[in-house]
Coordinates of C-alpha atoms in Angstrom, one line a residue:
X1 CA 21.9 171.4 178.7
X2 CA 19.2 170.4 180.9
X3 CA 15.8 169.1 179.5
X4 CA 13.3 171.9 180.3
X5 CA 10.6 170.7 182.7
X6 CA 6.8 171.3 183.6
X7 CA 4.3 171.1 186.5
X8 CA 1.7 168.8 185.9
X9 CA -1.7 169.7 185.6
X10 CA -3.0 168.0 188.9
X11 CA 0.4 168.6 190.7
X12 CA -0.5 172.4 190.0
X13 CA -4.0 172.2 191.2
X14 CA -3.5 169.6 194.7
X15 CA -0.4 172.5 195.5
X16 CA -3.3 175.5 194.6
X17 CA -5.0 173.8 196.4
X18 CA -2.3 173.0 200.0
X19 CA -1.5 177.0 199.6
X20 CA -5.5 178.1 199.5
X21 CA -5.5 175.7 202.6
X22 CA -2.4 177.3 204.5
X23 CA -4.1 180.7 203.8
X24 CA -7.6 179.7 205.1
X25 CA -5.9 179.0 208.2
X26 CA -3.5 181.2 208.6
X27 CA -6.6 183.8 208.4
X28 CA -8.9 181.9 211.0
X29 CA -6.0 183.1 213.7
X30 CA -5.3 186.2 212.0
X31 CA -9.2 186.9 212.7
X32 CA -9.3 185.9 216.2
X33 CA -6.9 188.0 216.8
X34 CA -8.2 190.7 215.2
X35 CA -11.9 190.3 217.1
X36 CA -10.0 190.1 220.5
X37 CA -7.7 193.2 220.0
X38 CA -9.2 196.4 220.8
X39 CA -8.2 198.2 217.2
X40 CA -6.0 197.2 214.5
X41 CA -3.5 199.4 216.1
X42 CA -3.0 197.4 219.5
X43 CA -2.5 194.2 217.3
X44 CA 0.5 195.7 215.7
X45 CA 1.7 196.7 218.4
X46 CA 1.0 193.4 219.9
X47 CA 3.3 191.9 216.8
X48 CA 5.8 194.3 217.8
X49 CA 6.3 192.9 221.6
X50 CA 5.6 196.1 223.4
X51 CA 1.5 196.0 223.4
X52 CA -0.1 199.3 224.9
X53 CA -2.9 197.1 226.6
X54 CA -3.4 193.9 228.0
X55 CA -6.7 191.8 228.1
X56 CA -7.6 188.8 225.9
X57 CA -4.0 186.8 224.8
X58 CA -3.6 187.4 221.5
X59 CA -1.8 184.6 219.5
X60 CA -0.3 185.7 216.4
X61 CA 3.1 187.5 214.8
X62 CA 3.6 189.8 211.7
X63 CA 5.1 186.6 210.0
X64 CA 1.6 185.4 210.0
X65 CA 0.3 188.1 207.9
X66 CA 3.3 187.9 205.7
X67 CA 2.9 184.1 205.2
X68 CA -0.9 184.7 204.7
X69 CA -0.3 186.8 201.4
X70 CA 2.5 184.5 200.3
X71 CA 0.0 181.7 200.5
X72 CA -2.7 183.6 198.9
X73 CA -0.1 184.6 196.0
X74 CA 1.2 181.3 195.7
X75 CA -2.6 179.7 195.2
X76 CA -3.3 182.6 192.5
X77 CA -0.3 182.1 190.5
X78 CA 0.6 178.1 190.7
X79 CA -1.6 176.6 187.9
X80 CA -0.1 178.9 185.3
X81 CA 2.9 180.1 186.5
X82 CA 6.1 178.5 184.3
X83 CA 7.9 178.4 188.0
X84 CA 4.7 176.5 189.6
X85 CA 7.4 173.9 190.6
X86 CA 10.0 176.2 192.7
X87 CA 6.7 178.0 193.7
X88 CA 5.3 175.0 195.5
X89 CA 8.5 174.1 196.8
X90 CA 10.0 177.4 198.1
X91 CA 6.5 178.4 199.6
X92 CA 6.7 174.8 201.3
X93 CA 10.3 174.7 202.8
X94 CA 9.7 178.3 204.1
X95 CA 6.5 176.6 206.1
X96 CA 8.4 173.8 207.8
X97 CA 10.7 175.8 208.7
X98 CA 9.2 178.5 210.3
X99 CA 6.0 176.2 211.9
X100 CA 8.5 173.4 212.9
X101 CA 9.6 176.3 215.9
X102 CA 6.1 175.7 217.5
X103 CA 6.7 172.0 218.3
X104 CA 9.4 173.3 220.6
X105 CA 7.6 176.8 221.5
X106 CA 3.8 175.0 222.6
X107 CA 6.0 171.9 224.5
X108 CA 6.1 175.0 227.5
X109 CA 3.4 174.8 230.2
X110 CA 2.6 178.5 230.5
X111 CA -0.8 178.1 228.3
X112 CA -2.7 175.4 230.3
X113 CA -2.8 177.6 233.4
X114 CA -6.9 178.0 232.2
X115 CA -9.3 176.2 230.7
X116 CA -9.7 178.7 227.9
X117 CA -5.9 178.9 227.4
X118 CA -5.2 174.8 227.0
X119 CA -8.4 175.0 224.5
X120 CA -6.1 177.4 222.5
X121 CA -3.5 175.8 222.8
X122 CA -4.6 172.4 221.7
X123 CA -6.1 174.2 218.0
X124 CA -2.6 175.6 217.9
X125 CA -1.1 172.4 218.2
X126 CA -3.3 170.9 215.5
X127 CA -2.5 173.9 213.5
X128 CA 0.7 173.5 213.4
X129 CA 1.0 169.3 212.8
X130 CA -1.7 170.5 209.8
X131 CA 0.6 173.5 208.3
X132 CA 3.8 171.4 208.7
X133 CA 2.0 168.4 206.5
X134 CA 0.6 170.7 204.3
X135 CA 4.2 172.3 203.9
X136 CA 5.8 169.0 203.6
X137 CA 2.8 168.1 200.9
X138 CA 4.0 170.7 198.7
X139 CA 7.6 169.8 198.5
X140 CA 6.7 166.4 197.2
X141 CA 3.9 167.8 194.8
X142 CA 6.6 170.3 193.2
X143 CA 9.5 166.8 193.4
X144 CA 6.9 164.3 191.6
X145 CA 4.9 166.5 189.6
X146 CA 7.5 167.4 186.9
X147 CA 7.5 166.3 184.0
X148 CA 9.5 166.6 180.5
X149 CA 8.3 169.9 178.7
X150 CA 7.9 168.8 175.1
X151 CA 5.9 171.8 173.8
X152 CA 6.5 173.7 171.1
X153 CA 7.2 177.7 170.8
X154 CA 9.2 180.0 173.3
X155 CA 8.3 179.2 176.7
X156 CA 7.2 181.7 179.8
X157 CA 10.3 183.3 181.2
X158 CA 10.6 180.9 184.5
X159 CA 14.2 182.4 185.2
X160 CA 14.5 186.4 186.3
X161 CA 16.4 188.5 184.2
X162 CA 20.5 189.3 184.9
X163 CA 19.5 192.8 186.4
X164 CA 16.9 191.3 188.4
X165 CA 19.3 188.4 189.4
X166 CA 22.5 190.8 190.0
X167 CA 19.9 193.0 192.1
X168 CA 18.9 189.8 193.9
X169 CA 22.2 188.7 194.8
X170 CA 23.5 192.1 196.5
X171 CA 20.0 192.9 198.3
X172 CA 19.3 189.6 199.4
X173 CA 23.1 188.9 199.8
X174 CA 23.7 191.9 201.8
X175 CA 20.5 191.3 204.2
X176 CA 21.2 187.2 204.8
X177 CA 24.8 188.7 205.8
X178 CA 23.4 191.6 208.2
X179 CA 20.7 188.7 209.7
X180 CA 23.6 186.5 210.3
X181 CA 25.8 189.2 211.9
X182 CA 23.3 190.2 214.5
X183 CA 22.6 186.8 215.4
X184 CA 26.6 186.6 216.2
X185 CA 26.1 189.5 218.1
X186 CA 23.6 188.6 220.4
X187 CA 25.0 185.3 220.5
X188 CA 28.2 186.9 222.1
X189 CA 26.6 189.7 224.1
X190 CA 23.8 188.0 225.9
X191 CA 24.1 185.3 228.6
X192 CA 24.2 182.0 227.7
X193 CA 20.5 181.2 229.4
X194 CA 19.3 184.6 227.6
X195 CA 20.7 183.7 224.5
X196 CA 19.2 179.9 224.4
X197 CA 15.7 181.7 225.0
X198 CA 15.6 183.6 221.8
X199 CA 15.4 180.0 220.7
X200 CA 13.1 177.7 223.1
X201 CA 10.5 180.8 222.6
X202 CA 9.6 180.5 226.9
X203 CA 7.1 182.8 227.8
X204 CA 6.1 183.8 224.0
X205 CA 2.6 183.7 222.5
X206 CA 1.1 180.8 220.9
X207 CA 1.8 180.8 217.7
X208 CA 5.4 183.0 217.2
X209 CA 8.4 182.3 216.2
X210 CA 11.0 183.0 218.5
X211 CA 13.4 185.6 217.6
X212 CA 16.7 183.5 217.1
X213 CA 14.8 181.0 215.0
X214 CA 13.4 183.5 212.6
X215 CA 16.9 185.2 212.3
X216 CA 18.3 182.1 211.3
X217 CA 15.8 180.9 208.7
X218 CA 15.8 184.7 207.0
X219 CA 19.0 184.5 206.6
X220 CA 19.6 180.8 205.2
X221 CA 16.5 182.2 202.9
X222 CA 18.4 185.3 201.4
X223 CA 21.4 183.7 201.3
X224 CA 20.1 180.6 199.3
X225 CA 18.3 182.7 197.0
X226 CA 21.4 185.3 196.6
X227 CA 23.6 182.5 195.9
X228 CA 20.7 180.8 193.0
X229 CA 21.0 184.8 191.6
X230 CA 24.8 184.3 190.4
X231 CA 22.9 181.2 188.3
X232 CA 19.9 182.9 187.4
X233 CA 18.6 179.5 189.1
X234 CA 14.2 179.6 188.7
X235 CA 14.0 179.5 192.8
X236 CA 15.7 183.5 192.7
X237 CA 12.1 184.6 192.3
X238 CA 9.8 183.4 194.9
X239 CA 12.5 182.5 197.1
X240 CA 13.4 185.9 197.1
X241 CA 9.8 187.9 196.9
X242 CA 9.4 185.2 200.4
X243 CA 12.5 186.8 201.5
X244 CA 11.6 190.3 200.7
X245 CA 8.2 190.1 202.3
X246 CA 9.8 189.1 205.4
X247 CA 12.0 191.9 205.4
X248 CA 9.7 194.5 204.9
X249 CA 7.7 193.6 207.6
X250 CA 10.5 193.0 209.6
X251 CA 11.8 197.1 209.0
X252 CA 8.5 198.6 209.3
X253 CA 7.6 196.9 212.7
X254 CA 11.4 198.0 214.0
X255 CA 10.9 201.6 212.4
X256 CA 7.6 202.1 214.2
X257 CA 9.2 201.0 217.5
X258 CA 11.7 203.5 216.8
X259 CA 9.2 206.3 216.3
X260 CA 7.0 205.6 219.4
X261 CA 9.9 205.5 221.6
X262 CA 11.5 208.4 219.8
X263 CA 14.9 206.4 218.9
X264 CA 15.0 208.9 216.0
X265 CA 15.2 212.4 217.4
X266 CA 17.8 211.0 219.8
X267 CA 19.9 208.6 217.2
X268 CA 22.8 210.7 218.4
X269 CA 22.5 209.8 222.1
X270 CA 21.8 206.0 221.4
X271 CA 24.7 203.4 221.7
X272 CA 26.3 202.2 218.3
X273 CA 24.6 198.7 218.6
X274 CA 21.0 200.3 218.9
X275 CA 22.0 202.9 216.2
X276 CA 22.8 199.6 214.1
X277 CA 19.9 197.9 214.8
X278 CA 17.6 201.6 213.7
X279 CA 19.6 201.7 210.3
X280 CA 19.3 198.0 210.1
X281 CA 15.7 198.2 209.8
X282 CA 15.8 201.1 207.5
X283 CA 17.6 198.9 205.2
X284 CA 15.2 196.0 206.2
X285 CA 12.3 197.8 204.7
X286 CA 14.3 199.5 201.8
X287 CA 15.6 195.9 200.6
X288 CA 12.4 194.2 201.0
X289 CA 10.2 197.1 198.9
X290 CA 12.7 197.3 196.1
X291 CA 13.1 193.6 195.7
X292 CA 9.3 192.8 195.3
X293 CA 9.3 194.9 191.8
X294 CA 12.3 193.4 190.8
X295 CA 11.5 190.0 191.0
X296 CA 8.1 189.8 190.7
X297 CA 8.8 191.0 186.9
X298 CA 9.4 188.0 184.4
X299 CA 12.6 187.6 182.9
X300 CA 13.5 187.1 178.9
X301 CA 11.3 184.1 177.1
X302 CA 13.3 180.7 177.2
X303 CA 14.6 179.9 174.2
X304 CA 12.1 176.9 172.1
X305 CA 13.2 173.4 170.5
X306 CA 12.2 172.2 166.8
X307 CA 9.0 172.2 167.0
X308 CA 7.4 168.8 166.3
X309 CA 10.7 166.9 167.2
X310 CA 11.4 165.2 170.9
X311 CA 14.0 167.1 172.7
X312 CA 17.8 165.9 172.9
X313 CA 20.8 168.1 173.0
X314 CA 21.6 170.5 170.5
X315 CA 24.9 170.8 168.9
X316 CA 26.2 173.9 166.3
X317 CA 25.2 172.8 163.0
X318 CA 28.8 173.9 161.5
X319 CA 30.9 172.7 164.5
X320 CA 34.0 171.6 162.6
X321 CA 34.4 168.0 165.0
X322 CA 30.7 167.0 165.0
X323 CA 30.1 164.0 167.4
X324 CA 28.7 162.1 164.3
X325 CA 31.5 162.9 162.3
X326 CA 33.8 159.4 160.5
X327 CA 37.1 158.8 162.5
X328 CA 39.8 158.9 160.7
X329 CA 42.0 156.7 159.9
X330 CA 43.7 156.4 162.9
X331 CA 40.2 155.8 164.7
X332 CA 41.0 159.0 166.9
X333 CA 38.1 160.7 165.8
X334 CA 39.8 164.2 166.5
X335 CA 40.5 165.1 162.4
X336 CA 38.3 167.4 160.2
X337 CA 35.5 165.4 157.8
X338 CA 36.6 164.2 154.4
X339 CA 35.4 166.5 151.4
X340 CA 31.5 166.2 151.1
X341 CA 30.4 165.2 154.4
X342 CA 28.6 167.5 156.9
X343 CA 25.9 169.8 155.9
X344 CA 26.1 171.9 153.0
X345 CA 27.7 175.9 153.4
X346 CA 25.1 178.6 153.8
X347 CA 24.1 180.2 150.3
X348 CA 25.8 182.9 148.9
X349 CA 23.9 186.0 147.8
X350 CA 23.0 186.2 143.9
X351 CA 25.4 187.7 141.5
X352 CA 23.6 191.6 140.3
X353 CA 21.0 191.6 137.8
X354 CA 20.7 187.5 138.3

């Protein structure tokens, strides 16, 4: 048994106050980009990499927007949440690894070919050297910021539930598995040039991910946080709500390529690898919008000490080899107490009419 732990009150406000940060700048580009598109429409479509129009270079993804509200949630919910610590930490690790990708992606020349474009380009760069500290900032907050939790009473549930947990580990299971699959896939069916570009991100706006990268990292995310459900380990939840916001964008940008290019009314006519990849974002966006209930619900209270008394494991107070109990006299230690010692038996009801 493990001595619970706590966040510290200025660990939880300095990582409030890194995720507020990440979110204020996350929206600065999310707003340029939403004053240079023509409508709110030709920006998703933008996201989805076949834009209707051209004009002023946009410079976002969708993952922006889904790391904007995980930010935003992460700044509401640290400095009272009982699982501040995995909070700060999940929501941290998920940063580097997603902006590390845009060391690689802005090292290409295509964005200095204008003045206006190596301006962008340089705030990008500072962007991302500011989001990967800030990331990094909040692993170390949620590592040195814990302390012993000596309080008394039943403490906030910190770990989910065994439903939510068992629902955790097939959805999230079954989606890091499908991610990792396709990735095979393309890794075997595209050239090996082709193939290395879904990872060195030529050509791609400023601040995406390329494709192969992002495949990777959402599937190392479900899978870590499919394999912590089998433990009911404290990261499952926002490990997993990351995970699930990810994939829910993820399925409704594929389904709404599917629909504008009419996959759907001729699924019957498409090859078996583009009829995969149309139920594979079905599933995407079914996965991600039932896990977000799930694990956004707290699990059972964790159990509470003595109140009053310092913490220190607990044994059963009638174990019949208590590690205080006299060894015997062959010193083994292994025999049951002489008559008299241990605590006295539980009391026996009254006799009737006592």
């Amino acid at each position: 048994m493990t001595q619970p732990q706590t966040l510290t009150a200025g660990a939880r406000l300095t990582g409030a106050v890194l995720c507020a940060f990440l979110a204020v700048l996350t929206a600065a580009w999310l707003a340029r980009d939403v004053h240079a598109a023509r409508s709110l429409a030709d920006l998703w479509w933008f996201w989805s990499g076949a834009p209707k129009h051209g004009g002023t270079p946009l410079t976002t993804g969708v993952l922006d927007l889904v790391l904007l509200v995980v930010y935003a949630v992460a700044a509401a919910v640290v400095p009272r949440s009982p699982a501040a610590a995995a909070v700060l930490c999940c929501v941290g690790a998920v940063t580097a690894a997603l902006r590390v990708s845009s060391l690689w992606v802005l090292h290409h020349d295509d964005w200095t070919d204008s003045t206006a474009l190596h301006d962008l380009h340089r705030r990008a760069l500072l962007s991302t050297f500011a989001a990967l500290a800030a990331g990094l900032a909040l692993v170390i907050t949620a590592a040195a910021g814990r302390r012993p939790d000596g309080a008394p009473g039943p403490r906030p549930a910190a770990r989910p539930g065994a439903g939510a947990a068992l629902t955790a580990f097939v959805l999230l299971g079954a989606a890091g598995l499908v991610a990792a699959a396709w990735e095979i896939y393309w890794a075997v069916e595209l050239p090996g040039r082709q193939y290395r570009s879904r990872f060195s991100g030529t050509h791609l706006p400023l601040l995406w991910i390329p494709g192969g990268w992002a495949s990777v990292v959402l599937a190392a995310i479900a899978l870590t946080a499919a394999g912590g459900g089998l433990a009911r380990a404290v990261h499952v939840r926002p490990l997993g709500l990351v995970a699930a916001a990810i994939l829910a964008a993820s399925g409704a940008l594929g389904i709404s390529l599917a629909v504008r290019f009419e996959l759907l009314d001729h699924f019957g006519d498409l090859e078996t690898s583009a009829q995969l990849q149309v139920l594979t974002w079905f599933f995407q966006l079914v996965a991600g919008l039932l896990l977000v209930p799930v694990l956004a619900r707290r699990g059972p209270e964790d159990p509470a000490d003595a109140a009053g008394a310092p913490w220190q494991p607990q044994y059963p107070p009638y174990a019949p080899y208590s590690p205080r109990a006299p060894r015997d006299s062959h010193g083994g230690g292994f025999g049951p107490p002489p008559p008299g010692f241990g605590p006295p038996p539980p009391p026996a009801s009254p006799p009737p009419g006592w």
